[in-house]
Short mmCIF file of C-alpha atoms in Angstrom, two decimals:
data_model
loop_
_atom_site.label_atom_id
_atom_site.label_comp_id
_atom_site.label_asym_id
_atom_site.label_seq_id
_atom_site.Cartn_x
_atom_site.Cartn_y
_atom_site.Cartn_z
CA MET A 5 0.00 0.00 0.00
CA ALA A 6 1.32 3.45 -0.93
CA GLU A 7 2.66 5.62 1.88
CA TYR A 8 1.92 9.31 1.57
CA SER A 9 3.58 12.21 3.28
CA GLU A 10 1.43 14.52 5.35
CA GLN A 11 1.24 17.06 2.53
CA GLU A 12 0.38 14.40 -0.03
CA GLN A 13 -2.41 13.11 2.20
CA ILE A 14 -3.78 16.64 2.62
CA ARG A 15 -3.83 17.07 -1.16
CA ARG A 16 -5.74 13.84 -1.61
CA GLU A 17 -8.26 15.01 0.95
CA SER A 18 -8.60 18.28 -0.99
CA LEU A 19 -9.20 16.23 -4.12
CA SER A 20 -12.13 14.44 -2.44
CA LYS A 21 -13.58 17.72 -1.16
CA LEU A 22 -13.42 19.25 -4.64
CA ARG A 23 -15.42 16.34 -6.00
CA GLU A 24 -17.91 16.68 -3.15
CA LEU A 25 -18.40 20.30 -4.27
CA GLY A 26 -19.13 19.09 -7.79
CA ILE A 27 -15.81 20.29 -9.18
CA GLU A 28 -14.06 17.79 -11.47
CA PRO A 29 -10.29 18.04 -10.71
CA TYR A 30 -9.35 16.62 -14.13
CA PRO A 31 -11.93 17.99 -16.62
CA ALA A 32 -11.89 16.70 -20.19
CA ALA A 33 -13.29 19.84 -21.78
CA LEU A 34 -11.29 22.01 -24.20
CA TYR A 35 -9.89 25.14 -22.57
CA PRO A 36 -9.75 28.04 -25.09
CA VAL A 37 -6.26 29.50 -24.40
CA ASN A 38 -5.71 32.54 -26.62
CA THR A 39 -2.33 33.91 -25.46
CA ASN A 40 0.64 33.20 -23.18
CA SER A 41 2.72 34.91 -20.52
CA ALA A 42 5.57 35.87 -22.86
CA GLU A 43 3.25 37.36 -25.46
CA ILE A 44 1.54 39.55 -22.85
CA ALA A 45 4.90 40.65 -21.40
CA ALA A 46 6.24 41.58 -24.84
CA GLN A 47 3.18 43.25 -26.33
CA TYR A 48 1.03 44.72 -23.55
CA ASP A 49 0.59 48.48 -23.89
CA ALA A 50 -1.33 50.29 -21.14
CA GLN A 51 -2.00 53.20 -23.50
CA LYS A 52 -3.60 50.94 -26.08
CA GLY A 53 -5.44 48.92 -23.47
CA ASN A 54 -4.81 45.65 -25.32
CA PHE A 55 -5.13 42.13 -23.86
CA GLN A 56 -8.54 42.89 -22.38
CA ASP A 57 -9.88 39.43 -23.20
CA VAL A 58 -7.16 37.14 -21.93
CA CYS A 59 -7.52 33.38 -21.58
CA LEU A 60 -4.46 31.72 -20.02
CA ALA A 61 -3.62 28.36 -18.53
CA GLY A 62 -0.71 27.50 -16.27
CA ARG A 63 0.58 26.06 -13.04
CA ILE A 64 0.19 27.92 -9.74
CA MET A 65 3.72 28.76 -8.55
CA SER A 66 2.95 31.17 -5.68
CA ARG A 67 0.02 32.73 -3.78
CA ARG A 68 -0.37 35.64 -1.38
CA ILE A 69 -3.86 35.63 0.09
CA MET A 70 -5.00 38.90 1.70
CA GLY A 71 -8.60 38.48 2.78
CA ALA A 72 -10.96 39.21 -0.10
CA ALA A 73 -8.16 39.67 -2.63
CA SER A 74 -5.06 37.70 -3.55
CA PHE A 75 -2.01 37.82 -5.74
CA GLY A 76 -0.45 34.75 -7.26
CA GLU A 77 1.84 33.65 -10.05
CA ILE A 78 1.18 31.09 -12.76
CA GLN A 79 3.69 29.47 -15.07
CA ASP A 80 2.90 28.36 -18.62
CA ALA A 81 5.16 26.96 -21.32
CA ASN A 82 6.54 30.44 -22.04
CA GLY A 83 7.23 31.86 -18.58
CA ARG A 84 5.48 33.28 -15.53
CA ILE A 85 2.99 36.06 -14.98
CA GLN A 86 1.35 37.54 -11.89
CA ILE A 87 -2.40 37.16 -11.41
CA TYR A 88 -4.79 39.18 -9.24
CA VAL A 89 -7.76 37.28 -7.82
CA LYS A 90 -10.58 39.20 -6.16
CA ARG A 91 -13.34 37.34 -4.34
CA ASP A 92 -16.27 39.33 -5.73
CA GLU A 93 -14.91 39.13 -9.28
CA ILE A 94 -14.72 35.34 -9.50
CA CYS A 95 -17.80 34.93 -7.24
CA PRO A 96 -20.18 37.71 -8.38
CA GLY A 97 -23.21 36.15 -6.68
CA GLU A 98 -23.97 35.21 -3.08
CA ASP A 99 -22.02 31.96 -3.25
CA LYS A 100 -18.37 32.68 -2.45
CA THR A 101 -17.28 29.03 -2.39
CA MET A 102 -14.97 29.32 -5.38
CA TYR A 103 -12.86 31.92 -3.59
CA ASN A 104 -13.24 31.15 0.14
CA THR A 105 -13.03 27.38 -0.12
CA VAL A 106 -11.60 26.37 -3.48
CA TRP A 107 -9.01 29.11 -4.14
CA LYS A 108 -7.96 29.71 -0.53
CA LYS A 109 -8.08 26.16 0.86
CA LEU A 110 -8.35 23.40 -1.73
CA LEU A 111 -5.97 24.62 -4.45
CA ASP A 112 -2.21 24.22 -4.02
CA ILE A 113 1.11 25.23 -5.52
CA GLY A 114 1.54 23.07 -8.60
CA ASP A 115 -2.14 22.88 -9.55
CA ILE A 116 -2.90 23.76 -13.16
CA ILE A 117 -5.63 26.35 -13.61
CA GLY A 118 -7.24 28.29 -16.40
CA ILE A 119 -8.00 31.99 -16.01
CA LYS A 120 -9.97 34.54 -17.99
CA GLY A 121 -9.58 38.25 -17.44
CA PHE A 122 -7.62 41.28 -18.59
CA ALA A 123 -4.05 42.56 -18.37
CA PHE A 124 -3.19 45.60 -16.27
CA ILE A 125 -0.34 47.24 -14.36
CA THR A 126 -0.56 47.22 -10.56
CA GLN A 127 0.20 50.26 -8.39
CA THR A 128 3.68 48.84 -7.82
CA GLY A 129 4.26 48.64 -11.59
CA GLN A 130 3.84 44.87 -11.94
CA LEU A 131 2.25 43.50 -15.12
CA SER A 132 -0.61 41.24 -14.05
CA VAL A 133 -3.79 39.56 -15.18
CA HIS A 134 -6.96 40.55 -13.33
CA VAL A 135 -8.87 37.27 -13.03
CA LYS A 136 -12.59 37.31 -13.71
CA GLU A 137 -13.05 33.55 -14.08
CA LEU A 138 -10.97 30.69 -12.66
CA THR A 139 -11.16 27.00 -13.61
CA LEU A 140 -9.27 24.04 -12.13
CA LEU A 141 -7.74 22.01 -14.97
CA SER A 142 -5.55 19.53 -13.08
CA LYS A 143 -4.99 18.88 -9.37
CA SER A 144 -1.40 18.24 -8.33
CA LEU A 145 -1.03 15.51 -5.69
CA ARG A 146 2.69 15.97 -5.03
CA VAL A 147 4.53 18.93 -3.54
CA LEU A 148 6.81 20.85 -5.92
CA PRO A 149 10.34 21.64 -4.67
CA ILE A 150 9.83 25.38 -5.04
CA VAL A 151 13.07 27.34 -4.58
CA LYS A 152 12.97 29.83 -1.71
CA GLU A 153 15.42 32.61 -0.85
CA LEU A 154 15.81 33.65 2.80
CA ASP A 155 18.57 35.81 4.28
CA GLY A 156 20.78 35.17 1.26
CA GLN A 157 20.33 31.39 1.48
CA THR A 158 18.60 29.12 -1.05
CA PHE A 159 16.25 26.40 0.12
CA ASP A 160 14.56 23.50 -1.70
CA ALA A 161 16.60 23.99 -4.89
CA PHE A 162 16.06 21.01 -7.19
CA THR A 163 19.73 20.49 -8.07
CA ASP A 164 20.53 16.84 -7.28
CA PRO A 165 21.48 15.34 -10.70
CA GLU A 166 20.09 11.93 -9.76
CA LEU A 167 16.66 13.43 -9.05
CA ARG A 168 16.78 15.89 -11.95
CA TYR A 169 17.50 13.21 -14.57
CA ARG A 170 15.11 10.67 -13.07
CA GLN A 171 12.27 13.17 -12.63
CA ARG A 172 12.84 15.38 -15.64
CA TYR A 173 9.21 16.51 -15.50
CA VAL A 174 9.87 18.17 -12.14
CA ASP A 175 13.19 19.56 -13.37
CA LEU A 176 11.45 21.27 -16.29
CA ILE A 177 8.84 22.79 -13.98
CA VAL A 178 11.14 24.27 -11.35
CA ASN A 179 14.29 24.95 -13.39
CA PRO A 180 13.08 26.95 -16.43
CA SER A 181 16.59 27.27 -17.92
CA VAL A 182 16.53 23.52 -18.61
CA LYS A 183 13.83 24.13 -21.22
CA ASP A 184 16.16 26.50 -23.09
CA THR A 185 18.69 23.71 -23.62
CA PHE A 186 16.11 21.55 -25.34
CA VAL A 187 14.75 24.44 -27.38
CA LYS A 188 18.31 24.96 -28.64
CA ARG A 189 18.63 21.24 -29.35
CA ALA A 190 15.56 21.44 -31.59
CA ALA A 191 17.03 24.52 -33.32
CA ILE A 192 20.31 22.65 -33.93
CA ILE A 193 18.52 19.77 -35.66
CA ALA A 194 16.28 22.12 -37.66
CA THR A 195 19.33 24.11 -38.85
CA MET A 196 21.11 20.93 -39.92
CA ARG A 197 18.05 19.76 -41.85
CA GLU A 198 17.83 23.10 -43.61
CA TYR A 199 21.55 22.98 -44.47
CA PHE A 200 21.37 19.43 -45.87
CA ASN A 201 18.19 20.08 -47.83
CA GLU A 202 19.72 23.18 -49.41
CA ALA A 203 22.67 20.97 -50.44
CA GLY A 204 20.22 18.74 -52.33
CA CYS A 205 20.26 15.82 -49.91
CA LEU A 206 17.24 13.64 -49.09
CA GLU A 207 16.20 12.71 -45.54
CA VAL A 208 15.54 8.97 -45.26
CA GLU A 209 14.84 6.26 -42.68
CA THR A 210 16.64 2.95 -42.31
CA PRO A 211 16.01 -0.11 -40.08
CA ILE A 212 16.63 0.00 -36.35
CA LEU A 213 16.32 -3.79 -36.00
CA GLN A 214 19.10 -5.38 -38.03
CA SER A 215 20.18 -8.96 -38.64
CA ILE A 216 23.82 -7.81 -38.79
CA PRO A 217 24.91 -4.83 -36.64
CA GLY A 218 27.26 -2.98 -38.98
CA GLY A 219 28.72 0.43 -39.65
CA ALA A 220 30.79 0.81 -36.47
CA THR A 221 33.00 -1.07 -34.06
CA ALA A 222 30.78 -1.40 -30.99
CA ARG A 223 29.07 -4.00 -28.82
CA PRO A 224 25.38 -4.29 -29.84
CA PHE A 225 22.18 -4.98 -27.92
CA ILE A 226 20.54 -8.23 -29.02
CA THR A 227 16.89 -9.31 -29.05
CA HIS A 228 14.84 -12.11 -30.62
CA HIS A 229 12.20 -11.96 -33.35
CA ASN A 230 9.59 -14.59 -32.51
CA ALA A 231 7.86 -14.83 -35.89
CA LEU A 232 11.11 -15.23 -37.84
CA ASP A 233 12.80 -17.11 -34.97
CA ILE A 234 16.05 -15.23 -35.49
CA PRO A 235 18.24 -12.98 -33.35
CA LEU A 236 18.10 -9.27 -34.21
CA TYR A 237 20.30 -6.40 -33.10
CA LEU A 238 19.51 -2.80 -32.29
CA ARG A 239 21.54 -0.80 -34.78
CA ILE A 240 24.89 0.57 -33.70
CA ALA A 241 25.03 2.76 -36.84
CA ASN A 242 23.03 3.35 -40.01
CA GLU A 243 26.02 3.68 -42.32
CA LEU A 244 25.74 0.50 -44.39
CA TYR A 245 22.07 1.03 -45.23
CA LEU A 246 22.64 4.64 -46.25
CA LYS A 247 25.48 3.61 -48.55
CA ARG A 248 23.18 1.00 -50.12
CA LEU A 249 20.96 3.97 -51.09
CA ILE A 250 23.94 5.70 -52.73
CA VAL A 251 24.47 2.48 -54.72
CA GLY A 252 20.79 2.69 -55.65
CA GLY A 253 21.25 6.08 -57.28
CA TYR A 254 20.67 8.85 -54.74
CA ASN A 255 23.33 11.59 -54.82
CA GLY A 256 22.91 12.55 -51.17
CA VAL A 257 21.05 10.99 -48.23
CA TYR A 258 20.98 11.72 -44.51
CA GLU A 259 19.24 10.40 -41.41
CA PHE A 260 18.80 11.46 -37.80
CA ALA A 261 18.94 8.05 -36.17
CA LYS A 262 18.54 6.52 -32.75
CA ASP A 263 21.55 4.23 -32.30
CA PHE A 264 22.27 1.82 -29.46
CA ARG A 265 25.60 0.57 -28.10
CA ASN A 266 25.83 -1.85 -25.20
CA GLU A 267 28.77 -0.11 -23.59
CA GLY A 268 29.70 2.02 -20.60
CA MET A 269 27.88 5.11 -19.36
CA ASP A 270 29.54 8.33 -18.28
CA LYS A 271 29.21 12.09 -18.72
CA THR A 272 29.67 11.86 -22.49
CA HIS A 273 28.15 8.45 -23.29
CA ASN A 274 24.60 7.09 -23.13
CA PRO A 275 23.71 3.62 -24.46
CA GLU A 276 20.90 5.15 -26.54
CA PHE A 277 21.95 8.21 -28.50
CA THR A 278 21.03 10.27 -31.56
CA CYS A 279 23.42 10.26 -34.48
CA MET A 280 23.18 12.09 -37.77
CA GLU A 281 24.80 10.40 -40.76
CA ILE A 282 25.05 11.91 -44.25
CA TYR A 283 26.50 10.47 -47.47
CA VAL A 284 27.14 12.51 -50.62
CA ALA A 285 28.20 10.96 -53.93
CA TYR A 286 31.16 12.23 -55.93
CA LYS A 287 32.74 13.92 -52.88
CA ASP A 288 35.73 13.10 -50.65
CA TYR A 289 36.82 13.75 -47.08
CA ASN A 290 38.48 17.07 -48.03
CA TRP A 291 35.15 18.36 -49.33
CA MET A 292 33.41 17.06 -46.19
CA MET A 293 35.77 19.00 -43.91
CA GLU A 294 34.78 22.27 -45.57
CA PHE A 295 31.11 21.21 -45.50
CA VAL A 296 31.32 20.58 -41.74
CA GLU A 297 33.10 23.87 -41.01
CA LYS A 298 30.37 25.86 -42.72
CA MET A 299 27.62 23.82 -41.05
CA LEU A 300 28.93 24.26 -37.50
CA ALA A 301 29.46 27.98 -38.00
CA LYS A 302 25.86 28.24 -39.25
CA ILE A 303 24.50 26.23 -36.29
CA SER A 304 26.43 28.19 -33.67
CA THR A 305 25.34 31.52 -35.16
CA LYS A 306 21.72 30.37 -35.30
CA VAL A 307 21.65 29.04 -31.74
CA ASN A 308 23.96 31.47 -29.94
CA GLY A 309 24.24 34.48 -32.23
CA THR A 310 28.00 33.97 -32.54
CA THR A 311 30.52 31.33 -33.61
CA VAL A 312 32.28 31.58 -30.23
CA VAL A 313 30.83 29.33 -27.51
CA LYS A 314 31.79 29.03 -23.85
CA ILE A 315 32.33 25.33 -23.05
CA GLY A 316 33.46 24.76 -19.48
CA ASP A 317 36.60 26.87 -18.98
CA HIS A 318 37.21 27.26 -22.71
CA GLU A 319 36.00 29.66 -25.38
CA VAL A 320 35.66 27.62 -28.55
CA ASP A 321 35.39 29.25 -31.98
CA PHE A 322 33.44 27.26 -34.57
CA GLY A 323 34.12 29.84 -37.26
CA GLY A 324 36.84 29.81 -39.88
CA GLU A 325 39.06 26.94 -41.00
CA TYR A 326 39.90 24.21 -38.49
CA ARG A 327 43.35 22.69 -38.01
CA ARG A 328 44.08 19.50 -40.04
CA LEU A 329 46.30 17.21 -37.93
CA PRO A 330 47.37 13.72 -39.13
CA ILE A 331 46.84 11.23 -36.29
CA LEU A 332 50.40 9.87 -36.43
CA ASP A 333 51.73 13.45 -36.23
CA ALA A 334 49.46 14.06 -33.24
CA ILE A 335 50.94 11.05 -31.43
CA LYS A 336 54.43 12.23 -32.26
CA GLU A 337 53.58 15.77 -31.06
CA TYR A 338 51.81 14.91 -27.80
CA ALA A 339 53.16 11.45 -26.86
CA GLY A 340 56.68 11.98 -28.16
CA VAL A 341 56.83 8.69 -30.11
CA ASP A 342 56.76 7.79 -33.80
CA VAL A 343 54.46 4.78 -34.23
CA SER A 344 54.17 4.98 -38.03
CA ALA A 345 56.47 2.01 -38.71
CA MET A 346 55.69 -0.11 -35.61
CA ASP A 347 54.20 -3.59 -35.84
CA GLU A 348 51.75 -4.98 -33.27
CA ASP A 349 54.42 -6.25 -30.86
CA GLU A 350 56.28 -2.93 -30.94
CA LEU A 351 53.04 -1.07 -30.29
CA ARG A 352 52.29 -3.28 -27.29
CA ALA A 353 55.73 -2.58 -25.87
CA THR A 354 55.26 1.15 -26.49
CA CYS A 355 51.88 1.15 -24.74
CA LYS A 356 53.46 -0.58 -21.75
CA ARG A 357 56.30 1.93 -21.65
CA LEU A 358 53.85 4.86 -21.89
CA GLY A 359 51.58 3.46 -19.20
CA VAL A 360 48.63 3.00 -21.59
CA GLU A 361 46.17 0.30 -20.50
CA ILE A 362 45.50 -2.30 -23.20
CA GLU A 363 43.74 -5.65 -23.62
CA PRO A 364 45.18 -8.86 -25.14
CA SER A 365 42.44 -8.82 -27.81
CA MET A 366 43.53 -5.43 -29.18
CA GLY A 367 44.95 -5.35 -32.69
CA LYS A 368 47.24 -2.75 -34.21
CA GLY A 369 44.47 -0.24 -34.83
CA LYS A 370 43.14 -0.27 -31.27
CA LEU A 371 46.66 -0.03 -29.84
CA ILE A 372 47.31 3.14 -31.85
CA ASP A 373 43.90 4.45 -30.81
CA ALA A 374 44.70 3.77 -27.15
CA ILE A 375 47.88 5.86 -27.33
CA PHE A 376 46.04 8.64 -29.13
CA GLY A 377 43.22 8.60 -26.58
CA GLU A 378 45.57 8.72 -23.62
CA TYR A 379 47.98 11.39 -24.84
CA CYS A 380 46.33 13.47 -27.55
CA GLU A 381 42.55 13.84 -27.24
CA SER A 382 42.56 16.08 -24.16
CA LYS A 383 44.92 18.53 -25.91
CA LEU A 384 42.50 19.19 -28.79
CA ILE A 385 40.38 22.06 -27.45
CA GLN A 386 39.64 24.18 -30.52
CA PRO A 387 37.89 22.33 -33.38
CA THR A 388 40.52 20.07 -34.95
CA PHE A 389 40.26 17.58 -37.80
CA VAL A 390 42.45 14.59 -36.92
CA ILE A 391 43.09 13.00 -40.32
CA ASP A 392 44.68 10.10 -42.22
CA TYR A 393 44.15 7.15 -39.88
CA PRO A 394 46.04 3.85 -40.36
CA VAL A 395 44.06 1.32 -42.39
CA GLU A 396 43.76 -1.02 -39.38
CA MET A 397 41.67 1.62 -37.57
CA SER A 398 39.22 2.22 -40.42
CA PRO A 399 37.61 -0.90 -41.93
CA LEU A 400 35.05 1.07 -44.00
CA THR A 401 37.35 3.79 -45.33
CA LYS A 402 39.03 4.25 -48.71
CA ARG A 403 42.82 3.92 -48.67
CA HIS A 404 44.73 7.19 -48.88
CA ARG A 405 45.44 8.21 -52.47
CA THR A 406 49.17 8.74 -51.78
CA ASN A 407 49.84 6.26 -48.92
CA PRO A 408 47.99 2.91 -48.95
CA ALA A 409 48.93 2.26 -45.30
CA LEU A 410 46.60 5.13 -44.34
CA THR A 411 42.97 5.97 -45.02
CA GLU A 412 41.13 9.12 -46.03
CA ARG A 413 39.38 9.59 -42.72
CA PHE A 414 38.96 12.39 -40.22
CA GLU A 415 37.55 12.72 -36.76
CA LEU A 416 36.58 16.16 -35.49
CA PHE A 417 37.62 16.87 -31.90
CA VAL A 418 36.35 19.69 -29.71
CA CYS A 419 37.29 20.21 -26.05
CA GLY A 420 39.06 16.86 -26.00
CA LYS A 421 36.03 14.89 -27.26
CA GLU A 422 35.19 13.37 -30.63
CA LEU A 423 32.27 15.16 -32.29
CA ALA A 424 32.25 13.68 -35.79
CA ASN A 425 33.73 10.86 -37.84
CA ALA A 426 34.01 11.00 -41.65
CA TYR A 427 35.53 9.11 -44.58
CA SER A 428 36.15 9.00 -48.21
CA GLU A 429 34.03 5.87 -48.32
CA LEU A 430 35.53 2.53 -49.32
CA ASN A 431 33.80 1.45 -52.55
CA ASP A 432 36.14 -1.36 -53.62
CA PRO A 433 34.15 -4.55 -52.86
CA ILE A 434 37.21 -6.82 -52.84
CA ASP A 435 39.09 -4.55 -50.42
CA GLN A 436 35.94 -4.23 -48.30
CA LEU A 437 35.54 -8.00 -47.96
CA GLU A 438 39.18 -8.34 -46.93
CA ARG A 439 38.69 -5.63 -44.26
CA PHE A 440 35.59 -7.44 -42.96
CA GLN A 441 37.59 -10.68 -42.77
CA GLU A 442 40.31 -8.90 -40.77
CA GLN A 443 37.61 -7.70 -38.37
CA ALA A 444 36.26 -11.25 -38.09
CA ALA A 445 39.74 -12.43 -37.12
CA LEU A 446 39.83 -9.85 -34.33
CA LYS A 447 36.43 -11.07 -33.12
CA THR A 448 37.79 -14.63 -32.82
CA LYS A 449 40.60 -13.19 -30.67
CA GLY A 450 37.99 -11.85 -28.24
CA ASP A 451 37.31 -8.35 -29.54
CA ASP A 452 33.52 -8.20 -29.11
CA GLU A 453 33.43 -4.71 -30.69
CA ALA A 454 34.89 -5.88 -34.00
CA MET A 455 32.63 -5.71 -37.07
CA TYR A 456 30.58 -8.58 -38.46
CA ILE A 457 30.90 -9.59 -42.10
CA ASP A 458 27.94 -8.18 -44.04
CA MET A 459 27.90 -10.06 -47.33
CA ASP A 460 24.80 -8.22 -48.61
CA PHE A 461 26.66 -4.93 -48.26
CA VAL A 462 29.61 -6.41 -50.17
CA ARG A 463 27.14 -7.53 -52.85
CA ALA A 464 25.76 -3.98 -53.04
CA LEU A 465 29.29 -2.62 -53.58
CA GLU A 466 29.81 -5.18 -56.35
CA TYR A 467 27.07 -3.41 -58.31
CA GLY A 468 29.17 -0.25 -58.05
CA MET A 469 29.07 2.66 -55.61
CA PRO A 470 30.31 6.05 -56.84
CA PRO A 471 33.08 7.89 -54.97
CA THR A 472 31.32 9.05 -51.81
CA SER A 473 32.03 11.02 -48.67
CA GLY A 474 30.19 10.14 -45.46
CA LEU A 475 29.89 11.81 -42.07
CA GLY A 476 28.54 10.71 -38.71
CA MET A 477 27.96 13.27 -35.96
CA GLY A 478 26.55 12.76 -32.45
CA ILE A 479 23.64 15.13 -31.92
CA ASP A 480 23.77 14.78 -28.13
CA ARG A 481 27.42 15.78 -27.94
CA LEU A 482 26.91 18.58 -30.48
CA THR A 483 24.10 19.92 -28.28
CA MET A 484 26.41 19.76 -25.26
CA PHE A 485 28.97 21.91 -27.05
CA MET A 486 26.48 24.40 -28.48
CA THR A 487 24.75 24.90 -25.11
CA GLY A 488 27.84 24.81 -22.88
CA GLN A 489 26.76 21.67 -21.00
CA THR A 490 29.38 19.30 -19.57
CA ALA A 491 27.23 16.15 -19.14
CA ILE A 492 25.31 14.30 -21.83
CA GLN A 493 22.50 13.72 -19.32
CA ASP A 494 21.77 17.46 -19.42
CA VAL A 495 20.88 17.35 -23.13
CA LEU A 496 18.74 14.19 -22.99
CA PHE A 497 15.19 14.50 -21.71
CA PHE A 498 15.32 11.01 -20.23
CA PRO A 499 18.87 9.61 -19.92
CA GLN A 500 19.33 5.95 -19.07
CA MET A 501 19.24 5.48 -15.30
CA ARG A 502 19.64 2.56 -12.94
CA PRO A 503 16.13 1.39 -11.86
CA GLU A 504 15.06 2.92 -8.55
CA LYS A 505 14.39 -0.49 -6.93
CA ILE A 506 17.93 -1.66 -7.70
CA LEU A 507 19.36 1.67 -6.54
CA LYS A 508 17.49 1.46 -3.23
CA LYS A 509 18.68 -2.12 -2.66
CA GLU A 510 22.30 -1.04 -3.23
CA GLU A 511 21.86 1.93 -0.87
CA LYS A 512 20.46 -0.41 1.78
CA LYS A 513 23.46 -2.76 1.39
CA ASP A 514 25.82 0.19 1.87
CA ASP A 515 23.88 1.27 4.98
CA ASP A 516 24.04 -2.28 6.41
CA LYS A 517 27.81 -2.23 6.05
#
């Protein structure tokens, strides 16, 4: 049986009393809202006497009851506005129940109400709505953690990340700035769509459930399809399907995709994430670098009004041309070693000497990546294209036109984190099959992130894919950078969380110790 706090019990009692008075706490009727708090604040003109027929709906956030008149504040999707409630205005007849009982005693902070009235300026200069009619639209049964200021101290601030991420609905109510982050996220995606459409690319959709999880080196989630009696995987990337569409004759395709990787969680990784991938025929990775530079400058200007963004302690400029830094040169510059001619055994010895943690299953590509991750990534604060990766690190990438040991690939780094990954796409079906087979060999050695062999994709390449450039960019991380957030959980409405029951059991174990 549910246990209620004293305040929750009082609210449930108020709910029953409202129904006894014939007031439905959760009415189904349409409420004819005709404006919002921000619109009134921006456009009200006392000289013109506009907003004389206001119909608003919002959540009660404060009340100051003073006998036969009261002030309060309601919050809608656009902000807050003060309301003035006078007993004889909302109860013009003999029956004063709506004011004396309902408004004063049975309504609470957090309840959603509708009001009709007119805008005016109080004697203290406060823009307000004079309420002539009040309707309860939804009764709140839980107490909001309303922030209070007293003697320079803040009380009841809803700041605990665990609670904020788990109860995002409360976070959005009491921390209005959180809404701004998600408004900017929507603007980022809309700007990207506009940019791609203007470039002549087509937005498409590809399967989330896949028989072979391809397009990236990552550990997939697995499920079972009962009707077909086969295992299926949640996609780790949409790359191979999008390239099939390039084979089919489209010159440019892109997709905003939900991808899933059964890996660790931290401040920059969530197992479910949004990735944008775009593929453009007859282009290469040099063209894509310029394409990305222009896109990010456009996004930053649209969202922030400038190309310079404050991210943590750094001011990052998304304008202009970004540095192009070959990955082997980066390792030489920041780790002080030249790994360009090293074989796998030499790389293992180098990792050991440098104090880089490695696994026995790691091949040459992952060993180089481990050194780069340990010594180089954190140094790349301003947008930097790290280019020309060794072929072992890039199983889907075309070999470099002047050095077949390398590939035409770049990763874009900002504030020490990867933001994008792009290639001149491998379109040689024989080379592609050999790369898949090399990945399969790594999987037999215990690398559960190595790629599967996708023979249908090889078959598609055998029909001929034009020279193509492809890009993958994490929308969650891009939103972090464009909004100055430092945790991916702050740009996801509902980040993955440990179930509350499990969390409580673990807390109890710790207490027992």
